[in-house]
C-alpha cells in the first residue's frame, strides 16, 4: 500500500465522501462501525455483520486486555483471526467510562492505574502499554490513550486532562510502530470549551496523526452542544485525514455530524437497543414489545437488503421479543445495524450526487412527522 491512506473523493458543502485504505481492506466514508466490545458484535456472527455492508468494526482495548488479554490474542494470531473478522478493525479504549469512575482508578503523568471490574486485579495503562496492546491485537486503526473527563466537569479539570492527553498523544506517536496500512488516530478533547478544543486540535496537528477523533462528547452533553463543538472543531482538523466522532450516535446525530464534516462513527445503540426489542425504521423507532405489532404481517423494512428486515413479520418479531427468545435479539440487532449501514450508504450517495441538503431535508421531514 503506497501513498495517502485516505482519499477525499467528493464534498457537498461541509459533508465529505472518502475512502480509507487499511491493511485489512478499504472503508467507504462516511462510515458507521458496529461495536464489537469484547471481540464480538453482540448476537451477530461476522457473516451477519458483513451482510449489513459494515466494513470496519470496533473493539475495546480495556475489555480485551482484561479478558482474554492482548498476549493470548496475539498468540492465537491476532484479533482478526480470533474473532473471524477479516476486514478493518479499530480499537478504542472502551473503558473510558471505567477510567472516569474515580473509585476505580488513579491518573498521573505516567498513565492510568485501575482495578479490573472483573476481579479487582490492579492494572496500569500507559501510553506505551496502550500502543503495545493494540499492536498485539493487530488493530488497523489504533487510538491514542487519552483522559476523557465525564461531563460536566470543572473547567480547570477539563483543561488539565486535555493538556495531559496531548503529552500522552506525543508518547503514543513515539511508541506506535508505523507500518503500511496501520494508522494512529489522535483524540481531540477539551469538553465544550471552544478554546480548549482549538488548543487540543492544534496540539495534535503539531504531532501529526493519520486521523483525528473528537472524543469526550457522546455522553451527557446533548446534541446541540455536541454540534456546537463540531462546528468549532471539525474545521480545525486537516481535510486530508479522516475525522472520527467517538461513541455517536442516534440516526439524527449521524446526519447532523456528517453535515459538519465527520467521516467515521461508532455506537452501541443499534445493537444494544436491538437486544431490548427496539427496531429502527423510516417511520421512527418501533418497540416490538408493543401489542400493536402482535398481528402485523409486514416485515420491518423491505427496502433494506437484510433477511432480518425483509423475511420476518413484525408479528413474529413481537412474539420473539415477548417470549425473550435469543433469535429476537439476533434479528433486531441484525436489522438495526443494517438500517444504520443503509443510512450511511444513502448519505454517501447523496454527497456524491451533490444532493446532501435535499437528503437532510427529507430525513428531517420524515423524522419530525414521526416524532409526534
Ligand atoms: C487505548 C485507549 C484509547 O483511548 C480511547 O479510545 N479514548 C477515548 N475513547 C472514547 C470512547 C467513547 N465511547 C463513547 N461512547 C458513548 N464516547 C467515547 C469517548 C471516548 C474518548 O473521549 N476517548
mmCIF file with all atom_site columns, C-alpha atoms in Angstrom, residues 6 71 73 86 106 125 134 179-180 182 221 230 254 265 272 303 333 342 355 367 372:
data_model
loop_
_atom_site.group_PDB
_atom_site.id
_atom_site.type_symbol
_atom_site.label_atom_id
_atom_site.label_alt_id
_atom_site.label_comp_id
_atom_site.label_asym_id
_atom_site.label_entity_id
_atom_site.label_seq_id
_atom_site.pdbx_PDB_ins_code
_atom_site.Cartn_x
_atom_site.Cartn_y
_atom_site.Cartn_z
_atom_site.occupancy
_atom_site.B_iso_or_equiv
_atom_site.pdbx_formal_charge
_atom_site.auth_seq_id
_atom_site.auth_comp_id
_atom_site.auth_asym_id
_atom_site.auth_atom_id
_atom_site.pdbx_PDB_model_num
ATOM 1  C CA . UNK A 1 6   ? -7.338  8.468   2.976  1.00 0.00 ? 6   UNK A CA 1
ATOM 2  C CA . UNK A 1 71  ? -0.918  -11.521 24.718 1.00 0.00 ? 71  UNK A CA 1
ATOM 3  C CA . UNK A 1 73  ? -4.967  -12.958 21.298 1.00 0.00 ? 73  UNK A CA 1
ATOM 4  C CA . UNK A 1 86  ? -11.079 -10.247 8.115  1.00 0.00 ? 86  UNK A CA 1
ATOM 5  C CA . UNK A 1 106 ? -5.883  6.951   39.691 1.00 0.00 ? 106 UNK A CA 1
ATOM 6  C CA . UNK A 1 125 ? -2.435  1.602   31.227 1.00 0.00 ? 125 UNK A CA 1
ATOM 7  C CA . UNK A 1 134 ? -3.252  -2.510  20.163 1.00 0.00 ? 134 UNK A CA 1
ATOM 8  C CA . UNK A 1 179 ? 3.559   0.064   9.156  1.00 0.00 ? 179 UNK A CA 1
ATOM 9  C CA . UNK A 1 180 ? 1.785   0.480   5.781  1.00 0.00 ? 180 UNK A CA 1
ATOM 10 C CA . UNK A 1 182 ? -1.840  0.677   10.012 1.00 0.00 ? 182 UNK A CA 1
ATOM 11 C CA . UNK A 1 221 ? -23.531 16.913  26.612 1.00 0.00 ? 221 UNK A CA 1
ATOM 12 C CA . UNK A 1 230 ? -18.222 20.070  15.938 1.00 0.00 ? 230 UNK A CA 1
ATOM 13 C CA . UNK A 1 254 ? -25.086 10.870  12.401 1.00 0.00 ? 254 UNK A CA 1
ATOM 14 C CA . UNK A 1 265 ? -18.784 6.812   13.740 1.00 0.00 ? 265 UNK A CA 1
ATOM 15 C CA . UNK A 1 272 ? -27.924 -2.551  22.447 1.00 0.00 ? 272 UNK A CA 1
ATOM 16 C CA . UNK A 1 303 ? -36.170 -1.746  1.228  1.00 0.00 ? 303 UNK A CA 1
ATOM 17 C CA . UNK A 1 333 ? -29.609 -6.336  16.223 1.00 0.00 ? 333 UNK A CA 1
ATOM 18 C CA . UNK A 1 342 ? -28.290 1.776   4.721  1.00 0.00 ? 342 UNK A CA 1
ATOM 19 C CA . UNK A 1 355 ? -27.812 16.484  -3.138 1.00 0.00 ? 355 UNK A CA 1
ATOM 20 C CA . UNK A 1 367 ? -38.411 12.208  11.424 1.00 0.00 ? 367 UNK A CA 1
ATOM 21 C CA . UNK A 1 372 ? -45.310 13.333  17.114 1.00 0.00 ? 372 UNK A CA 1
#
